[in-house]
Amino acid sequence: MKYLLLVFALILSNLISAQSLRNITGLVKQPNGSAIAGASIVILNSGKGAVTKTDGSYSIAGLPAGIYIVNISAAGFASIVDTADLSLGDATVHAILSPSYNNLDEVVVSAEKLEEKIQRIPSAVSAFNARQVNEFRLWNINQISGLVPNLYSANSGDYRNVSSIRGITTTSYEQAVATYVDGVNQFSLDTYIPQLFDVERIEILRGPQGTLYGRNAMGGVINIITKKPQNKLDAYTELSIGDYGQQRFGGSVKFPLIADKLFFGAAAMYDQRKGYYTNEFTNTDFDNQKQITGNYYLQYYPASRFHAVLNFKHQNNRNDGPFPLAPDKATAFESPFKVNQNATTTMQDDNINASLALHYDPTGFRITSLTAWQNNYRIYRRPIDGDFSPLDAITIVNDYGKEFNNVKVFTEELRIQSKEGRKVKWTGGMFFFRQDNPTKQGTHFGADAPLLGIPDANFTLINTNKGENSGIAFFGQMTYPLAKRLELTLGLRYDNENRKLTIAGEYQQDPDPAFPILSDTSASDNYSAFSPKAGLQYDLGGDNMLYLSYSRGYRAGGLTPLGSDPSQVPLSAFDPEYSNNVEFGWKNFLLNRKLRLNATLFYSFVENVQVPTLVLPDAITVVRNSGKMTTKGVELEVGATPINGLELMFNGGLTDASYSSLSLPKDGVMVNYDGNNQVFTPSYTSLLMGQYTLPLGQKQKTRLMARVEWISFGKQYFDLANTISQDPYSLLHSRIGISSRHLEVYVWGRNLGNSRYIAYGYDFGGVHLGNPRTVGSTVILRL
């Protein structure tokens, strides 16, 4: 880090010129001519901005010559994007903002690692801005399931989310859908913070994103951007209550410490609820949850061409009753939300995510360095039930001290990118990571173990797996104009990873000390992958375009850990999995920002499919390369404001994902499952949303709002043998309330039809039901 800061200091001292700096000024008004005070003006890809005064005026000073893209937004109004040309001198950018219930937002995303309008990106991208995140009541990232075409996400029972896009799904700790928060790769399910609050926007990139995002983005990317401090005092408080003891209290404060130079921001959230389940063995609630989450910023602008952002995030989760699973589908529906377990515990799950972003903007290009540190410590404070029954047969122990089950990840990304207004748009860079993943877990066989066919009782098998992984990648992408309206995009990424796994085994007879049965044994392997991209995009004028693209993604390979089942050989290597995707898209923004219509056709071919097997009782995932899969489908996104006050949205997708080749072991022989459907992949998803807003009073600053969401899922399977399935089902959500500039009050309901459905299933038969009907109310106070 010292050397990196030194490099940036040298760049600053030698390259910042004495050329004159320029200004952007303007007025922001409503269609009736009234000024909009407190509107936010942000220069994309710089973090610089301003806030309008009471007369709607603003000024952004000290900008080097160049072309800038400006995003203008205000609470309750549809945002717009404009261009400021400072090549020859100062520029004036005025804006007229319409109420958000009359026009659609011009959405800005950073899908290609540069902020730009979503309608100008030649790929399938969905986005939810801060207003939509609030209106959809998105508290956890898995709640975007079904809101985005062909996206499914569910909690597996331990507060981790398993996500699928277009049939490319996460089936092990190596994700198939990568998640980024403020530019930082949430490296694995262990270091992942799913809680959503104080969010600026959520972006979902569908299809392989290997060129710019690399490992584990073969299905797509979920990109979460939180709100940054600006040159004004900004604060809010949120209080939510609901049934099942739901309580959610939080807030945020952001302000300049030194005007135009140094900014501070802090946001925190406390969230708790009683369990949806009842443990019949103890006659108590099961799956009670409490989380404390924080996000803290320090943003510094020492010079006109340089700024730094220091960020620290944490989440501390306590779950009294993780893995509330029914033993099979029939039991889940006959006795919903009931378990019968004698061994109860509290899961302690602590995450830390810290990052330092350095941005330098010399003439003609920009440089970004993003350094991040992630840490997860996750244990069961007491042994957890491993047989999911009242028997004292099997429990899992993993509290062996802070040395184990304590994952640490360091990442560094360095990018160089072209600036706006250049004929050729390009991005190049490198990425490095180091991961240490030491785990220690004991499988205890109690007094009732012989009832399950175990030949002994009152002993523990203790397995230690120490993973040391590192990798480096180099990537580049450019877009070149072939003709006035036709552009060509080419990209390539090279990834190289090294993996090492050291295992050891111990045996412990109660109450004697443990003794080794397998001394330290190690294996290592190396993997590399090329991820190309190619595409053509044709500009139809305005924000309308056609595109055709090919992209490739991959999921990293690995080594099989040591488990308690002697039939599963540890340290066996499995190779990376590759997806190849062809996509044709049509994007339209029509009728003066009253209609958005995007359609996509896709076809993907997946090679070297990583097929997981969950080995019980210690829940070790064994992965083999044993399949080929194809997935194809269609997607449609429509947003409209047909009349004043009415906003409509339809997002729908069809996916046909099946294995052209698949063989799995069963009872000691290989069984052919060619033609079976992919897991965690509904045959269709659809969202139909309607919201009506009624302005009140002469100035119309207070609004009544009513909203309905109808989310549907097609049939899906949860095991590769296709024996555990969920028939089509729908969820009904609703929200009604009143809002003004400083206050929002509304009541909400989710799954109002109280649909019973399987949200997640395991190949051994255990299933986790989706959440039942919940209702509640929320109050938000804003400064």
mmCIF file of C-alpha atoms in Angstrom, residues 37-362:
data_model
loop_
_atom_site.group_PDB
_atom_site.id
_atom_site.type_symbol
_atom_site.label_atom_id
_atom_site.label_comp_id
_atom_site.label_asym_id
_atom_site.label_seq_id
_atom_site.Cartn_x
_atom_site.Cartn_y
_atom_site.Cartn_z
ATOM 1 C CA ALA A 37 -34.138 23.055 -4.036
ATOM 2 C CA GLY A 38 -31.914 20.244 -2.802
ATOM 3 C CA ALA A 39 -31.558 18.568 -6.201
ATOM 4 C CA SER A 40 -28.390 16.502 -6.608
ATOM 5 C CA ILE A 41 -26.049 17.137 -9.547
ATOM 6 C CA VAL A 42 -23.352 14.486 -9.914
ATOM 7 C CA ILE A 43 -20.599 14.286 -12.515
ATOM 8 C CA LEU A 44 -20.392 10.629 -13.469
ATOM 9 C CA ASN A 45 -17.136 8.745 -12.873
ATOM 10 C CA SER A 46 -15.728 11.523 -10.718
ATOM 11 C CA GLY A 47 -17.769 11.647 -7.510
ATOM 12 C CA LYS A 48 -17.886 15.446 -7.779
ATOM 13 C CA GLY A 49 -21.169 17.228 -7.576
ATOM 14 C CA ALA A 50 -23.332 19.960 -6.104
ATOM 15 C CA VAL A 51 -26.731 20.582 -4.546
ATOM 16 C CA THR A 52 -29.164 23.219 -5.781
ATOM 17 C CA LYS A 53 -29.961 26.267 -3.659
ATOM 18 C CA THR A 54 -33.466 27.503 -2.858
ATOM 19 C CA ASP A 55 -33.660 29.206 -6.277
ATOM 20 C CA GLY A 56 -32.668 25.955 -8.053
ATOM 21 C CA SER A 57 -29.199 27.174 -9.006
ATOM 22 C CA TYR A 58 -25.978 25.229 -8.658
ATOM 23 C CA SER A 59 -22.301 25.517 -9.490
ATOM 24 C CA ILE A 60 -19.496 22.959 -9.784
ATOM 25 C CA ALA A 61 -16.081 24.620 -9.915
ATOM 26 C CA GLY A 62 -12.500 23.483 -10.464
ATOM 27 C CA LEU A 63 -12.966 21.037 -13.341
ATOM 28 C CA PRO A 64 -10.203 20.330 -15.870
ATOM 29 C CA ALA A 65 -11.078 20.751 -19.552
ATOM 30 C CA GLY A 66 -12.974 17.846 -21.046
ATOM 31 C CA ILE A 67 -16.394 16.348 -21.685
ATOM 32 C CA TYR A 68 -18.476 15.375 -18.662
ATOM 33 C CA ILE A 69 -21.685 13.395 -18.215
ATOM 34 C CA VAL A 70 -23.980 14.941 -15.593
ATOM 35 C CA ASN A 71 -26.723 13.105 -13.675
ATOM 36 C CA ILE A 72 -29.424 15.364 -12.215
ATOM 37 C CA SER A 73 -31.910 13.977 -9.686
ATOM 38 C CA ALA A 74 -34.168 15.030 -6.836
ATOM 39 C CA ALA A 75 -36.434 13.174 -4.406
ATOM 40 C CA GLY A 76 -39.816 12.619 -6.020
ATOM 41 C CA PHE A 77 -38.629 13.508 -9.530
ATOM 42 C CA ALA A 78 -37.459 11.434 -12.501
ATOM 43 C CA SER A 79 -33.712 11.783 -12.992
ATOM 44 C CA ILE A 80 -32.127 12.902 -16.266
ATOM 45 C CA VAL A 81 -28.649 12.688 -17.785
ATOM 46 C CA ASP A 82 -26.985 15.467 -19.802
ATOM 47 C CA THR A 83 -23.572 16.332 -21.256
ATOM 48 C CA ALA A 84 -21.319 19.261 -20.365
ATOM 49 C CA ASP A 85 -18.554 20.187 -22.825
ATOM 50 C CA LEU A 86 -15.744 22.058 -21.050
ATOM 51 C CA SER A 87 -13.264 21.655 -23.885
ATOM 52 C CA LEU A 88 -13.311 25.362 -24.738
ATOM 53 C CA GLY A 89 -14.555 26.942 -21.520
ATOM 54 C CA ASP A 90 -17.293 26.948 -18.882
ATOM 55 C CA ALA A 91 -20.628 25.225 -19.566
ATOM 56 C CA THR A 92 -24.225 25.756 -18.533
ATOM 57 C CA VAL A 93 -26.528 22.773 -17.984
ATOM 58 C CA HIS A 94 -30.154 23.535 -17.102
ATOM 59 C CA ALA A 95 -32.654 20.805 -16.273
ATOM 60 C CA ILE A 96 -36.404 20.425 -16.031
ATOM 61 C CA LEU A 97 -37.380 17.477 -13.842
ATOM 62 C CA SER A 98 -40.817 15.903 -14.049
ATOM 63 C CA PRO A 99 -42.417 14.055 -11.109
ATOM 64 C CA SER A 100 -41.335 10.411 -10.970
ATOM 65 C CA TYR A 101 -44.952 9.290 -11.422
ATOM 66 C CA ASN A 102 -45.148 11.087 -14.790
ATOM 67 C CA ASN A 103 -41.852 10.070 -16.429
ATOM 68 C CA LEU A 104 -39.334 7.255 -16.195
ATOM 69 C CA ASP A 105 -35.839 7.787 -14.815
ATOM 70 C CA GLU A 106 -32.829 7.953 -17.093
ATOM 71 C CA VAL A 107 -31.030 5.144 -15.290
ATOM 72 C CA VAL A 108 -27.262 5.254 -14.809
ATOM 73 C CA VAL A 109 -25.262 2.061 -14.217
ATOM 74 C CA SER A 110 -21.608 1.057 -13.996
ATOM 75 C CA ALA A 111 -22.014 -2.309 -15.717
ATOM 76 C CA GLU A 112 -18.871 -1.820 -17.812
ATOM 77 C CA LYS A 113 -16.997 -0.296 -14.847
ATOM 78 C CA LEU A 114 -17.826 3.214 -16.044
ATOM 79 C CA GLU A 115 -20.986 5.083 -15.124
ATOM 80 C CA GLU A 116 -23.195 5.544 -18.186
ATOM 81 C CA LYS A 117 -26.830 5.347 -19.239
ATOM 82 C CA ILE A 118 -28.268 1.851 -19.081
ATOM 83 C CA GLN A 119 -29.903 2.198 -22.492
ATOM 84 C CA ARG A 120 -26.482 2.761 -24.107
ATOM 85 C CA ILE A 121 -24.958 -0.499 -22.837
ATOM 86 C CA PRO A 122 -25.054 -3.368 -25.383
ATOM 87 C CA SER A 123 -25.979 -6.130 -22.960
ATOM 88 C CA ALA A 124 -28.898 -7.276 -20.803
ATOM 89 C CA VAL A 125 -28.814 -5.091 -17.687
ATOM 90 C CA SER A 126 -31.567 -4.428 -15.161
ATOM 91 C CA ALA A 127 -31.353 -1.775 -12.461
ATOM 92 C CA PHE A 128 -33.210 -0.450 -9.432
ATOM 93 C CA ASN A 129 -32.431 3.071 -8.236
ATOM 94 C CA ALA A 130 -32.762 4.278 -4.639
ATOM 95 C CA ARG A 131 -36.450 5.141 -5.042
ATOM 96 C CA GLN A 132 -37.256 1.711 -6.482
ATOM 97 C CA VAL A 133 -35.251 -0.110 -3.805
ATOM 98 C CA ASN A 134 -37.422 1.658 -1.244
ATOM 99 C CA GLU A 135 -40.705 1.074 -3.087
ATOM 100 C CA PHE A 136 -40.008 -2.637 -3.677
ATOM 101 C CA ARG A 137 -39.054 -2.873 0.024
ATOM 102 C CA LEU A 138 -35.771 -4.626 -0.770
ATOM 103 C CA TRP A 139 -34.099 -5.483 2.533
ATOM 104 C CA ASN A 140 -32.050 -8.460 1.363
ATOM 105 C CA ILE A 141 -30.486 -9.041 -2.035
ATOM 106 C CA ASN A 142 -32.403 -12.327 -2.441
ATOM 107 C CA GLN A 143 -35.622 -10.275 -2.668
ATOM 108 C CA ILE A 144 -34.774 -9.322 -6.257
ATOM 109 C CA SER A 145 -35.718 -12.916 -7.119
ATOM 110 C CA GLY A 146 -38.339 -12.775 -9.870
ATOM 111 C CA LEU A 147 -38.091 -8.996 -10.191
ATOM 112 C CA VAL A 148 -35.413 -9.468 -12.844
ATOM 113 C CA PRO A 149 -36.078 -11.739 -15.841
ATOM 114 C CA ASN A 150 -34.760 -15.270 -15.317
ATOM 115 C CA LEU A 151 -33.187 -14.506 -11.927
ATOM 116 C CA TYR A 152 -33.838 -16.733 -8.930
ATOM 117 C CA SER A 153 -32.295 -16.258 -5.491
ATOM 118 C CA ALA A 154 -33.071 -17.964 -2.183
ATOM 119 C CA ASN A 155 -31.767 -18.413 1.336
ATOM 120 C CA SER A 156 -30.407 -21.920 1.813
ATOM 121 C CA GLY A 157 -31.238 -21.841 5.536
ATOM 122 C CA ASP A 158 -28.127 -20.194 6.930
ATOM 123 C CA TYR A 159 -28.564 -16.582 5.721
ATOM 124 C CA ARG A 160 -26.490 -17.258 2.603
ATOM 125 C CA ASN A 161 -28.082 -16.630 -0.762
ATOM 126 C CA VAL A 162 -27.880 -19.021 -3.699
ATOM 127 C CA SER A 163 -28.524 -17.234 -6.998
ATOM 128 C CA SER A 164 -29.253 -18.371 -10.538
ATOM 129 C CA ILE A 165 -29.430 -16.356 -13.762
ATOM 130 C CA ARG A 166 -30.594 -18.041 -16.975
ATOM 131 C CA GLY A 167 -29.940 -21.494 -15.533
ATOM 132 C CA ILE A 168 -26.351 -20.731 -14.529
ATOM 133 C CA THR A 169 -26.516 -21.306 -10.791
ATOM 134 C CA THR A 170 -24.446 -21.320 -7.631
ATOM 135 C CA THR A 171 -24.183 -24.916 -6.431
ATOM 136 C CA SER A 172 -21.119 -24.709 -4.166
ATOM 137 C CA TYR A 173 -19.013 -22.101 -2.382
ATOM 138 C CA GLU A 174 -17.726 -21.034 -5.777
ATOM 139 C CA GLN A 175 -20.452 -18.693 -7.005
ATOM 140 C CA ALA A 176 -21.771 -18.682 -10.554
ATOM 141 C CA VAL A 177 -23.279 -15.214 -10.123
ATOM 142 C CA ALA A 178 -20.709 -12.750 -8.780
ATOM 143 C CA THR A 179 -21.768 -10.042 -6.335
ATOM 144 C CA TYR A 180 -19.994 -6.698 -6.099
ATOM 145 C CA VAL A 181 -20.620 -4.042 -3.444
ATOM 146 C CA ASP A 182 -19.162 -0.601 -4.190
ATOM 147 C CA GLY A 183 -16.832 -2.140 -6.734
ATOM 148 C CA VAL A 184 -15.518 -4.851 -4.397
ATOM 149 C CA ASN A 185 -15.999 -8.500 -5.342
ATOM 150 C CA GLN A 186 -17.802 -10.312 -2.496
ATOM 151 C CA PHE A 187 -15.322 -13.066 -2.972
ATOM 152 C CA SER A 188 -17.295 -16.067 -1.747
ATOM 153 C CA LEU A 189 -20.481 -16.959 0.109
ATOM 154 C CA ASP A 190 -18.434 -16.746 3.319
ATOM 155 C CA THR A 191 -17.529 -13.060 2.912
ATOM 156 C CA TYR A 192 -20.861 -11.954 1.491
ATOM 157 C CA ILE A 193 -23.037 -9.233 3.118
ATOM 158 C CA PRO A 194 -26.612 -9.641 1.796
ATOM 159 C CA GLN A 195 -28.312 -6.913 3.836
ATOM 160 C CA LEU A 196 -29.555 -3.899 1.850
ATOM 161 C CA PHE A 197 -29.860 -0.387 3.266
ATOM 162 C CA ASP A 198 -28.799 3.115 2.252
ATOM 163 C CA VAL A 199 -28.503 1.845 -1.321
ATOM 164 C CA GLU A 200 -28.009 4.149 -4.319
ATOM 165 C CA ARG A 201 -28.821 1.466 -6.887
ATOM 166 C CA ILE A 202 -28.687 -2.242 -7.687
ATOM 167 C CA GLU A 203 -27.544 -3.441 -11.106
ATOM 168 C CA ILE A 204 -28.032 -6.952 -12.457
ATOM 169 C CA LEU A 205 -25.958 -7.995 -15.480
ATOM 170 C CA ARG A 206 -27.370 -11.120 -17.110
ATOM 171 C CA GLY A 207 -25.115 -13.494 -18.994
ATOM 172 C CA PRO A 208 -21.352 -14.196 -18.677
ATOM 173 C CA GLN A 209 -19.297 -11.176 -17.609
ATOM 174 C CA GLY A 210 -15.902 -12.860 -17.606
ATOM 175 C CA THR A 211 -13.983 -10.170 -19.505
ATOM 176 C CA LEU A 212 -14.400 -7.316 -17.018
ATOM 177 C CA TYR A 213 -15.449 -9.225 -13.882
ATOM 178 C CA GLY A 214 -13.509 -12.472 -14.187
ATOM 179 C CA ARG A 215 -13.927 -15.513 -11.965
ATOM 180 C CA ASN A 216 -17.365 -16.730 -10.963
ATOM 181 C CA ALA A 217 -19.296 -14.287 -13.173
ATOM 182 C CA MET A 218 -20.333 -16.957 -15.679
ATOM 183 C CA GLY A 219 -24.035 -16.442 -14.960
ATOM 184 C CA GLY A 220 -23.902 -12.714 -14.443
ATOM 185 C CA VAL A 221 -23.158 -10.037 -11.866
ATOM 186 C CA ILE A 222 -25.151 -8.383 -9.085
ATOM 187 C CA ASN A 223 -23.673 -4.937 -8.553
ATOM 188 C CA ILE A 224 -24.706 -2.968 -5.435
ATOM 189 C CA ILE A 225 -23.765 0.692 -5.030
ATOM 190 C CA THR A 226 -24.373 2.407 -1.693
ATOM 191 C CA LYS A 227 -24.914 6.129 -1.159
ATOM 192 C CA LYS A 228 -21.822 8.314 -0.834
ATOM 193 C CA PRO A 229 -21.461 11.563 1.124
ATOM 194 C CA GLN A 230 -21.843 14.786 -0.858
ATOM 195 C CA ASN A 231 -21.301 18.494 -0.328
ATOM 196 C CA LYS A 232 -24.372 18.830 1.913
ATOM 197 C CA LEU A 233 -25.749 17.586 5.216
ATOM 198 C CA ASP A 234 -27.948 14.571 4.536
ATOM 199 C CA ALA A 235 -29.592 12.322 7.124
ATOM 200 C CA TYR A 236 -32.493 9.927 7.547
ATOM 201 C CA THR A 237 -33.963 7.543 10.114
ATOM 202 C CA GLU A 238 -36.006 4.432 9.316
ATOM 203 C CA LEU A 239 -38.244 2.495 11.714
ATOM 204 C CA SER A 240 -40.078 -0.657 10.595
ATOM 205 C CA ILE A 241 -42.163 -3.127 12.579
ATOM 206 C CA GLY A 242 -44.108 -6.206 11.507
ATOM 207 C CA ASP A 243 -45.470 -9.537 12.612
ATOM 208 C CA TYR A 244 -43.160 -12.364 13.722
ATOM 209 C CA GLY A 245 -41.516 -9.745 15.922
ATOM 210 C CA GLN A 246 -40.016 -7.918 12.925
ATOM 211 C CA GLN A 247 -38.051 -4.821 13.955
ATOM 212 C CA ARG A 248 -35.777 -2.837 11.677
ATOM 213 C CA PHE A 249 -34.231 0.399 12.955
ATOM 214 C CA GLY A 250 -31.546 2.360 11.178
ATOM 215 C CA GLY A 251 -30.343 5.574 9.734
ATOM 216 C CA SER A 252 -27.624 7.477 7.971
ATOM 217 C CA VAL A 253 -25.809 10.785 8.255
ATOM 218 C CA LYS A 254 -23.484 12.318 5.647
ATOM 219 C CA PHE A 255 -21.828 15.744 5.632
ATOM 220 C CA PRO A 256 -18.723 17.646 4.484
ATOM 221 C CA LEU A 257 -15.963 17.953 7.071
ATOM 222 C CA ILE A 258 -14.224 20.462 4.801
ATOM 223 C CA ALA A 259 -16.366 21.918 2.020
ATOM 224 C CA ASP A 260 -15.428 20.559 -1.431
ATOM 225 C CA LYS A 261 -12.523 18.568 0.095
ATOM 226 C CA LEU A 262 -13.322 16.076 2.827
ATOM 227 C CA PHE A 263 -16.606 14.207 3.379
ATOM 228 C CA PHE A 264 -17.830 11.736 5.986
ATOM 229 C CA GLY A 265 -20.724 9.287 5.876
ATOM 230 C CA ALA A 266 -22.085 6.669 8.254
ATOM 231 C CA ALA A 267 -25.071 4.341 7.994
ATOM 232 C CA ALA A 268 -26.177 1.618 10.404
ATOM 233 C CA MET A 269 -29.070 -0.811 10.638
ATOM 234 C CA TYR A 270 -30.405 -3.141 13.353
ATOM 235 C CA ASP A 271 -32.728 -5.888 12.147
ATOM 236 C CA GLN A 272 -34.388 -8.676 14.109
ATOM 237 C CA ARG A 273 -37.331 -11.061 13.882
ATOM 238 C CA LYS A 274 -38.651 -14.160 15.564
ATOM 239 C CA GLY A 275 -38.400 -17.387 13.674
ATOM 240 C CA TYR A 276 -41.017 -18.442 11.165
ATOM 241 C CA TYR A 277 -40.502 -21.967 12.517
ATOM 242 C CA THR A 278 -41.411 -23.740 15.761
ATOM 243 C CA ASN A 279 -39.156 -26.393 17.255
ATOM 244 C CA GLU A 280 -41.575 -29.023 18.544
ATOM 245 C CA PHE A 281 -38.856 -30.644 20.657
ATOM 246 C CA THR A 282 -38.412 -27.508 22.805
ATOM 247 C CA ASN A 283 -41.732 -25.813 21.965
ATOM 248 C CA THR A 284 -39.896 -22.568 21.152
ATOM 249 C CA ASP A 285 -39.386 -20.319 18.141
ATOM 250 C CA PHE A 286 -36.724 -21.527 15.747
ATOM 251 C CA ASP A 287 -34.629 -19.429 13.339
ATOM 252 C CA ASN A 288 -34.738 -16.221 15.414
ATOM 253 C CA GLN A 289 -32.434 -13.694 13.760
ATOM 254 C CA LYS A 290 -30.625 -10.505 14.723
ATOM 255 C CA GLN A 291 -28.249 -8.462 12.567
ATOM 256 C CA ILE A 292 -26.284 -5.276 13.053
ATOM 257 C CA THR A 293 -24.885 -3.839 9.818
ATOM 258 C CA GLY A 294 -22.776 -0.727 9.288
ATOM 259 C CA ASN A 295 -21.282 1.207 6.378
ATOM 260 C CA TYR A 296 -18.825 4.087 6.933
ATOM 261 C CA TYR A 297 -17.157 6.425 4.415
ATOM 262 C CA LEU A 298 -14.369 8.969 4.292
ATOM 263 C CA GLN A 299 -13.990 10.706 0.912
ATOM 264 C CA TYR A 300 -11.110 13.107 0.182
ATOM 265 C CA TYR A 301 -10.418 15.454 -2.777
ATOM 266 C CA PRO A 302 -6.905 16.890 -2.285
ATOM 267 C CA ALA A 303 -6.663 18.088 -5.926
ATOM 268 C CA SER A 304 -8.908 18.607 -8.922
ATOM 269 C CA ARG A 305 -7.724 15.386 -10.615
ATOM 270 C CA PHE A 306 -7.403 13.075 -7.616
ATOM 271 C CA HIS A 307 -9.692 11.704 -4.942
ATOM 272 C CA ALA A 308 -9.687 8.813 -2.475
ATOM 273 C CA VAL A 309 -12.496 6.885 -0.813
ATOM 274 C CA LEU A 310 -11.965 4.886 2.375
ATOM 275 C CA ASN A 311 -14.828 2.519 3.216
ATOM 276 C CA PHE A 312 -15.527 0.115 6.077
ATOM 277 C CA LYS A 313 -18.502 -2.252 6.218
ATOM 278 C CA HIS A 314 -19.492 -4.879 8.760
ATOM 279 C CA GLN A 315 -22.327 -7.241 9.540
ATOM 280 C CA ASN A 316 -22.797 -9.174 12.760
ATOM 281 C CA ASN A 317 -25.458 -11.865 12.457
ATOM 282 C CA ARG A 318 -26.850 -14.067 15.235
ATOM 283 C CA ASN A 319 -29.238 -16.851 14.234
ATOM 284 C CA ASP A 320 -30.911 -18.967 16.914
ATOM 285 C CA GLY A 321 -31.784 -21.954 14.769
ATOM 286 C CA PRO A 322 -29.932 -22.036 11.443
ATOM 287 C CA PHE A 323 -30.969 -24.561 8.788
ATOM 288 C CA PRO A 324 -34.698 -24.848 9.553
ATOM 289 C CA LEU A 325 -35.170 -27.788 7.206
ATOM 290 C CA ALA A 326 -37.933 -30.318 6.774
ATOM 291 C CA PRO A 327 -36.545 -33.816 6.100
ATOM 292 C CA ASP A 328 -38.501 -34.096 2.849
ATOM 293 C CA LYS A 329 -41.032 -32.310 0.641
ATOM 294 C CA ALA A 330 -44.083 -34.171 1.972
ATOM 295 C CA THR A 331 -43.278 -33.304 5.598
ATOM 296 C CA ALA A 332 -42.641 -29.664 4.673
ATOM 297 C CA PHE A 333 -46.175 -29.226 3.315
ATOM 298 C CA GLU A 334 -47.949 -31.465 5.836
ATOM 299 C CA SER A 335 -46.345 -29.686 8.830
ATOM 300 C CA PRO A 336 -45.201 -26.322 7.490
ATOM 301 C CA PHE A 337 -42.709 -24.288 9.485
ATOM 302 C CA LYS A 338 -42.098 -26.972 12.081
ATOM 303 C CA VAL A 339 -38.902 -28.773 13.021
ATOM 304 C CA ASN A 340 -38.157 -31.364 15.706
ATOM 305 C CA GLN A 341 -34.526 -31.077 16.768
ATOM 306 C CA ASN A 342 -32.914 -31.830 20.106
ATOM 307 C CA ALA A 343 -29.635 -29.971 19.476
ATOM 308 C CA THR A 344 -30.165 -26.210 19.212
ATOM 309 C CA THR A 345 -27.532 -23.561 18.719
ATOM 310 C CA THR A 346 -26.752 -19.962 17.827
ATOM 311 C CA MET A 347 -24.881 -19.293 14.610
ATOM 312 C CA GLN A 348 -22.390 -16.452 14.965
ATOM 313 C CA ASP A 349 -21.596 -14.913 11.574
ATOM 314 C CA ASP A 350 -19.333 -11.826 11.535
ATOM 315 C CA ASN A 351 -18.260 -10.089 8.323
ATOM 316 C CA ILE A 352 -15.828 -7.242 7.729
ATOM 317 C CA ASN A 353 -15.298 -5.598 4.354
ATOM 318 C CA ALA A 354 -12.840 -2.689 4.079
ATOM 319 C CA SER A 355 -11.617 -0.956 0.930
ATOM 320 C CA LEU A 356 -9.555 1.965 -0.313
ATOM 321 C CA ALA A 357 -10.294 3.411 -3.754
ATOM 322 C CA LEU A 358 -7.842 5.829 -5.390
ATOM 323 C CA HIS A 359 -8.909 7.756 -8.495
ATOM 324 C CA TYR A 360 -6.632 9.841 -10.699
ATOM 325 C CA ASP A 361 -7.789 11.697 -13.847
ATOM 326 C CA PRO A 362 -4.931 12.867 -16.066
#
